[in-house]
Short mmCIF file of C-alpha atoms and ligand atoms in Angstrom, two decimals:
data_model
loop_
_atom_site.label_atom_id
_atom_site.label_comp_id
_atom_site.label_asym_id
_atom_site.label_seq_id
_atom_site.Cartn_x
_atom_site.Cartn_y
_atom_site.Cartn_z
CA MET A 1 -19.73 41.10 -16.05
CA SER A 2 -21.00 41.28 -12.49
CA HIS A 3 -20.50 38.53 -9.91
CA HIS A 4 -24.20 37.62 -10.32
CA TYR A 5 -22.88 34.95 -12.64
CA LEU A 6 -21.67 33.11 -9.56
CA LEU A 7 -24.82 33.29 -7.47
CA PRO A 8 -28.50 33.94 -8.15
CA ASP A 9 -29.60 37.55 -8.09
CA ILE A 10 -31.02 37.99 -4.61
CA SER A 11 -31.89 41.66 -4.82
CA GLN A 12 -35.62 42.45 -4.66
CA PRO A 13 -37.23 45.86 -4.23
CA GLY A 14 -38.33 46.48 -0.65
CA LYS A 15 -36.02 44.01 1.12
CA ILE A 16 -34.09 45.51 4.01
CA GLY A 17 -30.90 44.23 5.69
CA CYS A 18 -30.94 46.40 8.78
CA SER A 19 -33.32 48.88 10.34
CA LEU A 20 -32.16 51.98 12.14
CA PRO A 21 -33.82 53.30 15.29
CA ALA A 22 -35.91 56.47 15.07
CA LEU A 23 -33.77 59.61 14.90
CA ASP A 24 -33.40 61.12 18.38
CA VAL A 25 -30.91 63.87 17.50
CA PRO A 26 -31.31 66.83 15.16
CA PRO A 27 -30.77 65.69 11.55
CA ALA A 28 -27.43 66.68 10.07
CA GLU A 29 -27.59 68.88 7.05
CA LEU A 30 -26.99 67.09 3.75
CA PRO A 31 -24.34 68.40 1.34
CA PRO A 32 -25.71 70.60 -1.47
CA ARG A 33 -27.96 68.77 -3.94
CA GLU A 34 -25.51 69.03 -6.83
CA LEU A 35 -22.99 67.00 -4.83
CA LEU A 36 -25.41 64.17 -4.10
CA ARG A 37 -25.48 61.14 -6.38
CA GLN A 38 -28.94 60.27 -7.63
CA GLU A 39 -28.07 57.16 -9.60
CA LEU A 40 -26.60 54.97 -6.85
CA GLU A 41 -28.67 51.82 -7.04
CA LEU A 42 -27.75 49.35 -4.33
CA PRO A 43 -29.00 45.78 -4.06
CA GLU A 44 -31.91 45.31 -1.69
CA VAL A 45 -31.39 42.19 0.42
CA SER A 46 -32.22 40.84 3.85
CA GLU A 47 -29.56 40.40 6.52
CA VAL A 48 -29.36 36.59 6.35
CA GLU A 49 -29.27 36.63 2.56
CA LEU A 50 -26.42 39.08 2.66
CA VAL A 51 -24.45 36.95 5.13
CA ARG A 52 -25.06 33.82 3.05
CA TYR A 53 -24.09 35.63 -0.14
CA PHE A 54 -20.68 36.71 1.16
CA THR A 55 -20.08 33.42 2.98
CA ALA A 56 -20.73 31.55 -0.26
CA LEU A 57 -18.40 33.91 -2.14
CA SER A 58 -15.67 33.44 0.48
CA LYS A 59 -15.82 29.67 -0.03
CA LEU A 60 -14.85 30.13 -3.65
CA ASN A 61 -11.43 31.37 -2.57
CA TYR A 62 -8.38 29.18 -2.91
CA GLY A 63 -5.33 29.80 -0.77
CA VAL A 64 -2.56 28.14 1.23
CA ASP A 65 -5.10 27.38 3.91
CA THR A 66 -7.25 25.38 1.50
CA GLY A 67 -4.69 23.47 -0.55
CA PHE A 68 -1.31 23.03 -2.22
CA TYR A 69 -0.04 26.26 -3.78
CA PRO A 70 3.11 25.51 -5.81
CA LEU A 71 3.42 28.95 -7.41
CA GLY A 72 7.09 29.44 -8.23
CA SER A 73 9.03 32.66 -7.68
CA CYS A 74 6.32 34.59 -5.87
CA THR A 75 5.06 31.73 -3.80
CA MET A 76 2.65 31.69 -0.90
CA LYS A 77 4.57 30.22 1.99
CA TYR A 78 4.29 29.18 5.60
CA ASN A 79 2.47 31.84 7.58
CA PRO A 80 1.53 30.53 11.00
CA LYS A 81 -1.58 32.09 12.45
CA TRP A 82 0.07 32.96 15.72
CA HIS A 83 2.43 35.32 13.88
CA GLU A 84 -0.70 37.27 13.00
CA ASP A 85 -1.48 37.36 16.73
CA ILE A 86 1.98 38.81 17.42
CA ALA A 87 1.46 41.54 14.82
CA ARG A 88 -1.92 42.31 16.37
CA LEU A 89 -0.61 42.79 19.93
CA ALA A 90 -1.87 46.18 21.06
CA GLY A 91 1.67 47.40 21.76
CA PHE A 92 2.47 46.87 18.08
CA ALA A 93 -0.86 47.43 16.33
CA SER A 94 -2.16 50.45 18.25
CA ILE A 95 0.91 52.68 18.28
CA HIS A 96 1.14 55.77 16.12
CA PRO A 97 4.10 56.51 13.85
CA LEU A 98 4.38 60.03 15.28
CA GLN A 99 4.59 58.89 18.91
CA PRO A 100 7.73 60.02 20.78
CA GLU A 101 10.56 57.49 20.54
CA GLU A 102 10.66 56.90 24.28
CA SER A 103 7.05 55.69 24.20
CA VAL A 104 7.65 53.05 21.47
CA GLN A 105 10.90 51.50 22.66
CA GLY A 106 9.55 47.94 22.25
CA ALA A 107 8.67 48.48 18.61
CA LEU A 108 12.03 50.12 17.94
CA GLN A 109 13.83 47.26 19.67
CA LEU A 110 12.03 44.79 17.40
CA MET A 111 13.08 46.80 14.33
CA PHE A 112 16.66 47.12 15.56
CA GLU A 113 16.98 43.40 16.22
CA LEU A 114 15.35 42.55 12.89
CA GLN A 115 17.88 44.79 11.10
CA GLU A 116 20.65 42.87 12.86
CA TYR A 117 19.16 39.42 12.17
CA LEU A 118 18.74 40.16 8.47
CA ALA A 119 22.30 41.50 8.22
CA GLU A 120 23.54 38.32 9.94
CA ILE A 121 21.42 36.02 7.74
CA THR A 122 22.61 37.71 4.52
CA GLY A 123 26.23 38.28 5.62
CA MET A 124 25.89 42.04 5.21
CA ASP A 125 26.81 44.97 7.45
CA ALA A 126 23.62 47.04 7.65
CA THR A 127 19.91 46.86 6.84
CA SER A 128 17.16 49.34 6.04
CA LEU A 129 13.69 47.93 6.70
CA VAL A 130 11.86 50.76 4.96
CA PRO A 131 11.09 49.52 1.39
CA ILE A 132 7.58 48.12 1.20
CA ALA A 133 7.80 45.46 -1.52
CA GLY A 134 10.40 43.31 -3.22
CA ALA A 135 10.43 45.56 -6.27
CA HIS A 136 10.65 48.58 -3.99
CA GLY A 137 13.71 47.05 -2.28
CA GLU A 138 15.30 46.52 -5.72
CA PHE A 139 14.54 50.16 -6.48
CA ALA A 140 16.12 51.29 -3.19
CA GLY A 141 19.19 49.09 -3.86
CA LEU A 142 19.67 50.64 -7.27
CA LEU A 143 19.34 54.15 -5.85
CA LEU A 144 22.19 53.18 -3.52
CA VAL A 145 24.23 52.07 -6.53
CA ARG A 146 23.57 55.42 -8.20
CA ALA A 147 24.48 57.38 -5.06
CA TYR A 148 27.66 55.31 -4.58
CA HIS A 149 28.98 56.02 -8.08
CA GLN A 150 27.91 59.66 -8.03
CA HIS A 151 29.64 60.15 -4.73
CA ARG A 152 32.86 58.83 -6.20
CA GLY A 153 32.46 61.33 -9.05
CA ASP A 154 31.84 58.52 -11.55
CA ARG A 155 29.04 59.69 -13.81
CA VAL A 156 29.55 57.41 -16.81
CA ARG A 157 28.12 54.27 -15.23
CA LYS A 158 24.61 54.41 -16.64
CA LYS A 159 23.97 50.74 -17.22
CA ILE A 160 22.64 47.85 -15.18
CA LEU A 161 23.34 44.35 -16.40
CA LEU A 162 20.62 41.74 -15.88
CA THR A 163 20.37 38.12 -16.88
CA ASP A 164 17.82 36.85 -19.39
CA SER A 165 16.09 34.80 -16.68
CA SER A 166 15.46 37.89 -14.49
CA HIS A 167 12.16 38.60 -12.83
CA GLY A 168 10.25 41.38 -14.61
CA THR A 169 10.64 43.74 -11.69
CA ASN A 170 14.46 43.77 -12.14
CA PRO A 171 14.48 45.71 -15.43
CA ALA A 172 11.53 47.82 -14.30
CA SER A 173 13.33 48.92 -11.12
CA ALA A 174 16.51 49.76 -13.06
CA VAL A 175 14.60 51.91 -15.55
CA MET A 176 12.74 53.64 -12.71
CA CYS A 177 16.14 54.66 -11.31
CA GLY A 178 17.17 56.16 -14.65
CA PHE A 179 19.52 53.35 -15.74
CA GLU A 180 19.79 51.70 -19.14
CA ILE A 181 19.68 47.92 -19.28
CA ASP A 182 21.81 45.31 -20.99
CA VAL A 183 20.91 41.65 -20.83
CA VAL A 184 23.51 38.95 -20.20
CA ALA A 185 22.68 35.56 -21.69
CA SER A 186 22.42 32.31 -19.74
CA ASP A 187 24.44 29.34 -21.02
CA SER A 188 23.10 25.87 -21.80
CA GLU A 189 23.42 24.88 -18.11
CA GLY A 190 21.28 27.83 -16.98
CA ASN A 191 24.31 29.69 -15.55
CA VAL A 192 25.58 33.13 -16.52
CA ASP A 193 27.38 32.94 -19.86
CA MET A 194 30.80 34.12 -18.66
CA LYS A 195 32.06 35.07 -22.12
CA ASN A 196 29.01 37.21 -22.63
CA LEU A 197 29.42 38.87 -19.23
CA GLU A 198 33.11 39.41 -19.87
CA SER A 199 32.30 41.23 -23.13
CA MET A 200 29.62 43.44 -21.55
CA MET A 201 31.24 44.34 -18.22
CA ASN A 202 32.80 47.72 -19.10
CA ASP A 203 33.18 51.09 -17.37
CA GLU A 204 29.61 52.12 -18.25
CA VAL A 205 28.19 49.38 -16.03
CA ALA A 206 27.08 50.50 -12.58
CA ALA A 207 26.04 47.05 -11.34
CA LEU A 208 25.06 43.54 -12.24
CA THR A 209 21.77 42.43 -10.67
CA LEU A 210 21.84 38.69 -10.29
CA THR A 211 19.09 36.75 -8.53
CA MET A 212 20.55 33.93 -6.48
CA PRO A 213 19.43 31.19 -6.71
CA THR A 214 18.41 32.28 -10.20
CA THR A 215 14.80 32.27 -11.27
CA LEU A 216 15.56 28.97 -12.98
CA GLY A 217 15.82 27.65 -9.43
CA LEU A 218 19.56 27.05 -9.88
CA PHE A 219 22.66 28.02 -7.97
CA ASP A 220 25.31 29.48 -10.25
CA PRO A 221 28.62 27.96 -9.11
CA GLN A 222 30.56 30.71 -10.93
CA ILE A 223 29.34 33.36 -8.51
CA LEU A 224 32.75 34.13 -6.97
CA GLU A 225 34.27 34.51 -10.41
CA ILE A 226 31.34 36.74 -11.45
CA SER A 227 31.81 38.89 -8.37
CA ARG A 228 35.54 39.25 -9.02
CA LEU A 229 34.99 40.28 -12.64
CA VAL A 230 32.28 42.84 -11.81
CA HIS A 231 34.32 44.43 -9.01
CA GLU A 232 37.59 44.43 -10.96
CA ARG A 233 35.85 46.53 -13.58
CA GLY A 234 34.44 49.01 -11.06
CA GLY A 235 30.86 47.73 -10.86
CA LEU A 236 28.77 46.58 -7.93
CA LEU A 237 27.00 43.26 -7.52
CA GLY A 238 23.39 43.29 -6.37
CA ALA A 239 21.12 40.37 -5.56
CA ASP A 240 17.42 40.09 -5.98
CA GLY A 241 17.07 38.06 -2.79
CA ALA A 242 13.46 37.01 -3.31
CA ASN A 243 14.66 33.40 -3.41
CA LEU A 244 16.33 33.54 -0.01
CA ASN A 245 14.32 30.61 1.33
CA ALA A 246 16.66 28.32 -0.63
CA PHE A 247 19.62 29.72 1.30
CA LEU A 248 18.33 30.53 4.77
CA GLY A 249 20.90 29.71 7.43
CA ARG A 250 23.26 28.13 4.88
CA VAL A 251 24.61 30.57 2.31
CA LYS A 252 25.27 34.27 2.86
CA PHE A 253 25.09 36.78 0.04
CA GLY A 254 27.91 38.75 1.64
CA GLU A 255 30.22 35.75 1.38
CA LEU A 256 29.33 35.28 -2.28
CA GLY A 257 30.67 38.77 -3.02
CA TYR A 258 27.41 40.70 -3.21
CA ASP A 259 27.36 44.39 -2.22
CA TYR A 260 23.63 44.50 -1.53
CA VAL A 261 20.55 42.34 -1.51
CA GLN A 262 16.85 43.05 -1.19
CA LEU A 263 14.73 40.52 0.66
CA ASN A 264 11.03 39.78 0.39
CA LEU A 265 9.89 39.41 3.99
CA HIS A 266 6.43 38.70 2.60
CA LYS A 267 7.81 35.65 0.88
CA SER A 268 10.63 34.20 2.95
CA PHE A 269 9.50 35.29 6.40
CA SER A 270 5.91 34.30 7.04
CA THR A 271 3.68 36.95 5.50
CA PRO A 272 1.60 35.48 2.67
CA HIS A 273 2.61 36.68 -0.77
CA GLY A 274 0.50 36.72 -3.88
CA GLY A 275 -2.56 38.42 -2.54
CA GLY A 276 -1.32 41.93 -3.11
CA GLY A 277 -1.27 42.56 0.62
CA PRO A 278 1.31 44.59 2.51
CA GLY A 279 4.89 43.67 1.66
CA SER A 280 8.31 44.46 3.01
CA GLY A 281 11.52 44.50 0.97
CA PRO A 282 14.44 45.39 3.29
CA VAL A 283 17.72 46.16 1.65
CA CYS A 284 20.87 44.75 3.29
CA VAL A 285 24.24 46.21 2.31
CA LYS A 286 27.97 45.93 2.78
CA GLU A 287 29.82 48.77 4.46
CA ASN A 288 30.57 50.52 1.14
CA LEU A 289 26.86 51.31 0.73
CA SER A 290 25.73 51.68 4.33
CA ASP A 291 26.10 55.47 4.51
CA PHE A 292 23.60 55.83 1.68
CA LEU A 293 20.81 53.67 3.13
CA PRO A 294 17.26 55.03 3.09
CA SER A 295 16.18 56.52 6.37
CA PRO A 296 15.24 56.02 9.08
CA LEU A 297 17.41 53.28 10.55
CA VAL A 298 17.12 52.22 14.17
CA THR A 299 20.19 52.36 16.38
CA GLY A 300 20.48 50.84 19.81
CA SER A 301 22.84 51.19 22.71
CA ASN A 302 22.49 50.44 26.43
CA GLY A 303 18.91 49.30 25.90
CA THR A 304 17.79 52.58 24.30
CA TYR A 305 16.63 52.66 20.71
CA LYS A 306 16.59 55.71 18.43
CA LEU A 307 15.79 56.58 14.85
CA MET A 308 18.60 58.03 12.76
CA SER A 309 19.45 58.94 9.20
CA PRO A 310 22.75 57.67 7.70
CA ALA A 311 25.32 60.31 6.78
CA LYS A 312 24.69 60.41 3.01
CA SER A 313 21.25 58.81 3.02
CA ILE A 314 19.31 58.71 -0.26
CA GLY A 315 16.45 59.95 1.94
CA ARG A 316 13.02 58.45 2.41
CA VAL A 317 11.61 55.86 0.04
CA ALA A 318 8.34 55.31 1.92
CA SER A 319 6.31 57.09 4.53
CA PHE A 320 7.36 56.57 8.14
CA TYR A 321 9.16 53.24 8.73
CA GLY A 322 7.82 50.77 6.17
CA ASN A 323 5.27 48.03 6.78
CA PHE A 324 5.66 47.39 10.46
CA SER A 325 3.18 44.51 10.78
CA VAL A 326 5.19 42.49 8.22
CA MET A 327 8.33 43.18 10.27
CA CYS A 328 6.58 41.81 13.39
CA LYS A 329 5.77 38.55 11.58
CA ALA A 330 9.31 38.24 10.18
CA TYR A 331 10.74 38.80 13.65
CA ALA A 332 8.41 36.16 15.12
CA TYR A 333 9.42 33.71 12.38
CA ILE A 334 13.14 34.18 12.93
CA ARG A 335 12.89 34.01 16.71
CA SER A 336 10.58 30.98 16.72
CA LEU A 337 12.62 28.93 14.24
CA GLY A 338 16.03 30.01 15.49
CA ALA A 339 19.25 29.40 13.56
CA GLU A 340 18.70 25.63 13.33
CA GLY A 341 15.06 25.99 12.32
CA LEU A 342 15.91 28.38 9.48
CA LYS A 343 18.46 25.87 8.19
CA GLU A 344 15.90 23.11 8.34
CA ALA A 345 13.40 25.26 6.43
CA SER A 346 15.79 25.81 3.52
CA GLU A 347 16.83 22.15 3.57
CA ASN A 348 13.22 21.01 3.26
CA ALA A 349 12.43 23.61 0.58
CA VAL A 350 15.31 22.27 -1.53
CA LEU A 351 14.51 18.64 -0.76
CA ASN A 352 10.85 19.05 -1.75
CA ALA A 353 11.72 20.75 -5.04
CA ASN A 354 14.24 18.04 -5.94
CA TYR A 355 11.73 15.33 -5.04
CA LEU A 356 9.20 16.80 -7.48
CA LYS A 357 11.92 17.21 -10.09
CA GLU A 358 12.85 13.54 -9.97
CA LYS A 359 9.25 12.31 -9.87
CA LEU A 360 8.06 14.47 -12.75
CA LYS A 361 10.98 14.41 -15.14
CA PRO A 362 9.86 11.24 -16.96
CA TYR A 363 6.62 13.07 -17.85
CA TYR A 364 7.66 16.70 -18.47
CA HIS A 365 10.74 18.03 -20.21
CA LEU A 366 13.39 19.24 -17.75
CA PRO A 367 15.56 21.77 -19.60
CA TYR A 368 18.25 21.95 -16.90
CA ASP A 369 18.69 18.48 -15.51
CA ARG A 370 20.75 19.21 -12.41
CA THR A 371 20.17 19.59 -8.71
CA CYS A 372 17.76 22.46 -8.21
CA MET A 373 17.29 24.73 -5.25
CA HIS A 374 13.86 25.64 -3.83
CA GLU A 375 12.02 25.55 -7.16
CA VAL A 376 12.20 23.57 -10.38
CA VAL A 377 11.41 24.76 -13.88
CA PHE A 378 9.95 22.29 -16.41
CA SER A 379 9.02 22.94 -20.01
CA GLY A 380 5.71 21.85 -21.54
CA ARG A 381 7.36 21.36 -24.93
CA TRP A 382 6.61 17.59 -25.13
CA GLN A 383 2.94 18.40 -24.56
CA LYS A 384 3.08 21.34 -26.97
CA ALA A 385 4.17 18.92 -29.70
CA LYS A 386 0.81 17.17 -29.13
CA GLY A 387 -1.13 20.45 -29.38
CA VAL A 388 -1.52 21.06 -25.64
CA HIS A 389 -0.06 24.19 -24.12
CA THR A 390 1.17 24.92 -20.61
CA VAL A 391 -1.85 27.12 -19.99
CA ASP A 392 -4.08 24.08 -20.68
CA ILE A 393 -2.12 22.03 -18.13
CA ALA A 394 -2.48 24.83 -15.58
CA LYS A 395 -6.23 25.05 -16.15
CA ARG A 396 -6.63 21.28 -15.94
CA LEU A 397 -4.89 21.23 -12.55
CA LEU A 398 -7.78 23.32 -11.25
CA ASP A 399 -10.09 20.39 -12.01
CA TYR A 400 -7.91 18.28 -9.74
CA GLY A 401 -8.41 20.84 -6.96
CA LEU A 402 -4.83 22.13 -7.14
CA HIS A 403 -3.45 25.60 -7.65
CA PRO A 404 -1.26 25.62 -10.76
CA PRO A 405 2.44 26.46 -10.69
CA THR A 406 3.75 29.69 -12.23
CA VAL A 407 3.53 29.45 -16.01
CA TYR A 408 5.43 31.08 -18.88
CA PHE A 409 8.16 32.41 -16.57
CA PRO A 410 11.17 32.49 -16.78
CA LEU A 411 10.87 33.67 -20.35
CA ILE A 412 13.89 31.71 -21.58
CA VAL A 413 12.13 28.38 -21.02
CA ASP A 414 9.62 27.45 -23.72
CA GLU A 415 6.16 26.78 -22.20
CA ALA A 416 7.65 27.14 -18.71
CA LEU A 417 6.12 25.47 -15.65
CA MET A 418 7.83 26.79 -12.56
CA ILE A 419 7.07 24.73 -9.46
CA GLU A 420 7.90 25.79 -5.91
CA PRO A 421 6.51 23.29 -3.41
CA THR A 422 7.78 25.14 -0.27
CA GLU A 423 9.29 23.51 2.79
CA THR A 424 6.13 22.78 4.74
CA GLU A 425 4.39 20.38 2.33
CA SER A 426 4.30 16.71 3.26
CA LYS A 427 5.34 13.81 1.03
CA GLN A 428 1.66 12.86 0.83
CA THR A 429 0.75 16.27 -0.65
CA LEU A 430 3.68 16.19 -3.05
CA ASP A 431 2.71 12.68 -4.17
CA ALA A 432 -0.88 13.79 -4.79
CA PHE A 433 0.44 16.62 -6.97
CA VAL A 434 2.72 14.20 -8.86
CA GLU A 435 -0.23 11.85 -9.48
CA ALA A 436 -2.33 14.72 -10.87
CA MET A 437 0.53 15.83 -13.15
CA LYS A 438 1.05 12.22 -14.36
CA GLU A 439 -2.65 11.86 -15.03
CA ILE A 440 -2.63 15.12 -17.02
CA ALA A 441 0.38 13.90 -19.03
CA ARG A 442 -1.66 10.76 -19.85
CA GLU A 443 -4.68 12.85 -20.85
CA VAL A 444 -2.47 14.81 -23.26
CA GLU A 445 -1.88 11.52 -25.11
CA GLU A 446 -5.38 10.12 -24.88
CA ASN A 447 -7.84 12.98 -24.65
CA PRO A 448 -6.26 16.37 -25.33
CA GLU A 449 -9.66 18.00 -25.80
CA ILE A 450 -10.33 17.73 -22.07
CA LEU A 451 -7.31 19.98 -21.52
CA HIS A 452 -8.26 22.51 -24.20
CA THR A 453 -11.62 23.08 -22.54
CA ALA A 454 -10.47 22.90 -18.89
CA PRO A 455 -11.36 23.79 -16.21
CA HIS A 456 -14.62 21.86 -16.06
CA ASN A 457 -15.62 21.78 -12.41
CA THR A 458 -14.67 25.21 -11.07
CA PRO A 459 -17.25 27.93 -10.29
CA VAL A 460 -16.18 29.79 -13.42
CA ARG A 461 -14.77 28.22 -16.57
CA ARG A 462 -11.82 29.47 -18.59
CA LEU A 463 -11.60 33.23 -18.39
CA ASP A 464 -10.44 35.68 -20.96
CA ASP A 465 -7.21 36.68 -19.15
CA VAL A 466 -6.56 39.68 -21.36
CA ARG A 467 -10.06 41.06 -20.89
CA ALA A 468 -9.91 40.41 -17.16
CA ALA A 469 -6.68 42.43 -16.95
CA ARG A 470 -7.80 45.23 -19.25
CA ASN A 471 -11.40 45.57 -18.06
CA PRO A 472 -11.41 44.34 -14.48
CA ASP A 473 -14.84 43.99 -12.91
CA LEU A 474 -14.22 45.27 -9.42
CA ARG A 475 -17.56 46.49 -8.14
CA TRP A 476 -21.17 45.50 -7.89
CA GLN A 477 -23.33 46.73 -10.73
CA MET A 478 -27.06 46.59 -11.17
CA ARG A 479 -28.00 44.20 -13.92
CA SER A 480 -29.37 46.16 -16.88
C1 PLP B 1 12.47 36.76 -8.10
C2 PLP B 1 11.55 37.87 -7.68
N1 PLP B 1 12.02 39.13 -7.67
C3 PLP B 1 11.26 40.17 -7.29
C4 PLP B 1 9.93 39.99 -6.93
C5 PLP B 1 9.13 41.21 -6.61
O1 PLP B 1 8.59 41.23 -5.35
P1 PLP B 1 7.29 42.10 -5.04
O2 PLP B 1 6.14 41.40 -5.71
O3 PLP B 1 7.16 42.12 -3.56
O4 PLP B 1 7.49 43.48 -5.58
C6 PLP B 1 9.40 38.68 -6.93
C7 PLP B 1 8.01 38.39 -6.57
O5 PLP B 1 7.07 39.00 -6.93
C8 PLP B 1 10.22 37.60 -7.32
O6 PLP B 1 9.76 36.35 -7.34
#
């Protein structure tokens, strides 16, 4: 399918979008004929038509700048435009990674201070900024676990324990590092089932990876006990820190007993997430892992900043230094909010999620009815009993002009609806979302068909998700 289904076909033979001046230099020689493509048929359009075509397409986009975006777990968050300006400053944007260190002292200072801020925020001892995505940070963290055990001569620890609510990247990262996986169950409260953990935590386990708050949006109050058990039996405790915005300025992973945590700067620190753009997944560690960190790190003394490689570094996990522009935005976010501002951000994130929880729980089943953190997970099981599925609810929200929450994750919640409002949304926006969700709950009772066939007023109707994933239509094609 081409995107002609969105707009009329404007291509007509003979139309021209730009005209080049007459050639006033000798013509360059073309590559040999056999290398030239004959079949490349491009649309023929005028300049204004082309501009209108792309402008119209751009208006079909939905994003945080157009409306509420309550996508849980991987949410789009606050990303002030002036942080983009900071990242675009010539001194940051126009430098080259191979420039001599003495000519990029400002950039190195920013990286050094960001390493320190992130270590302070997480309660860890050292940070590597190099990993370029959340999953990549998990991967780097697990390579540290492997190096740590190997260095101690312990070669039997081949397993990583994960919980059944884990994000999909957690098992994937563990397998990529050559580990086997065992899954620890959650109990009826959504916490780690301690008996289950107790029975699985043996001398084959290299580490437990435990997202905190969990992907059920809950804080597990047993965390100190979990940490004690894991360490007593020779394992390490790692956090998927993608949910840090629930904790910012309040709770430190280091104080909860974690040995390492990966952060998603492109989620918690002002770079938009969800668009597949550049990410940054720093890994922060306690002293026991700091010698193994991926290189390079930035050191600083007497106002001079240098790149260095830790003594037993696992080496490089990405080219050069990671995604520097994301680091610039994270730095700007931390410096502009300050310690108090970061605290306020997490407070509002948690407040907003709990507000939605209370407002919506008469209408949607709440499997874990307790104070949540920055996100809340409902189940669409009441609606399912009436023949309407969570996917129908998500599609119907589009008719109300709202981006749907994350659906069908975490996997342990039937018909999951995972809502993360973020800290910057006003009560007015949250109330409008609540009204839409209440209205949809009423429609389930009175007119379920309208949900089965939703969306009704979007530029495209319900798509075949599987086909879209398997046969993506990514380029313009001439209509046959
Ligand atoms: C809980 C959790 N862990 C890990 C990730 C992976 O992060 P990334 O998409 O940057 O690889 C995400 C988001 O995608 C997440 O929500």
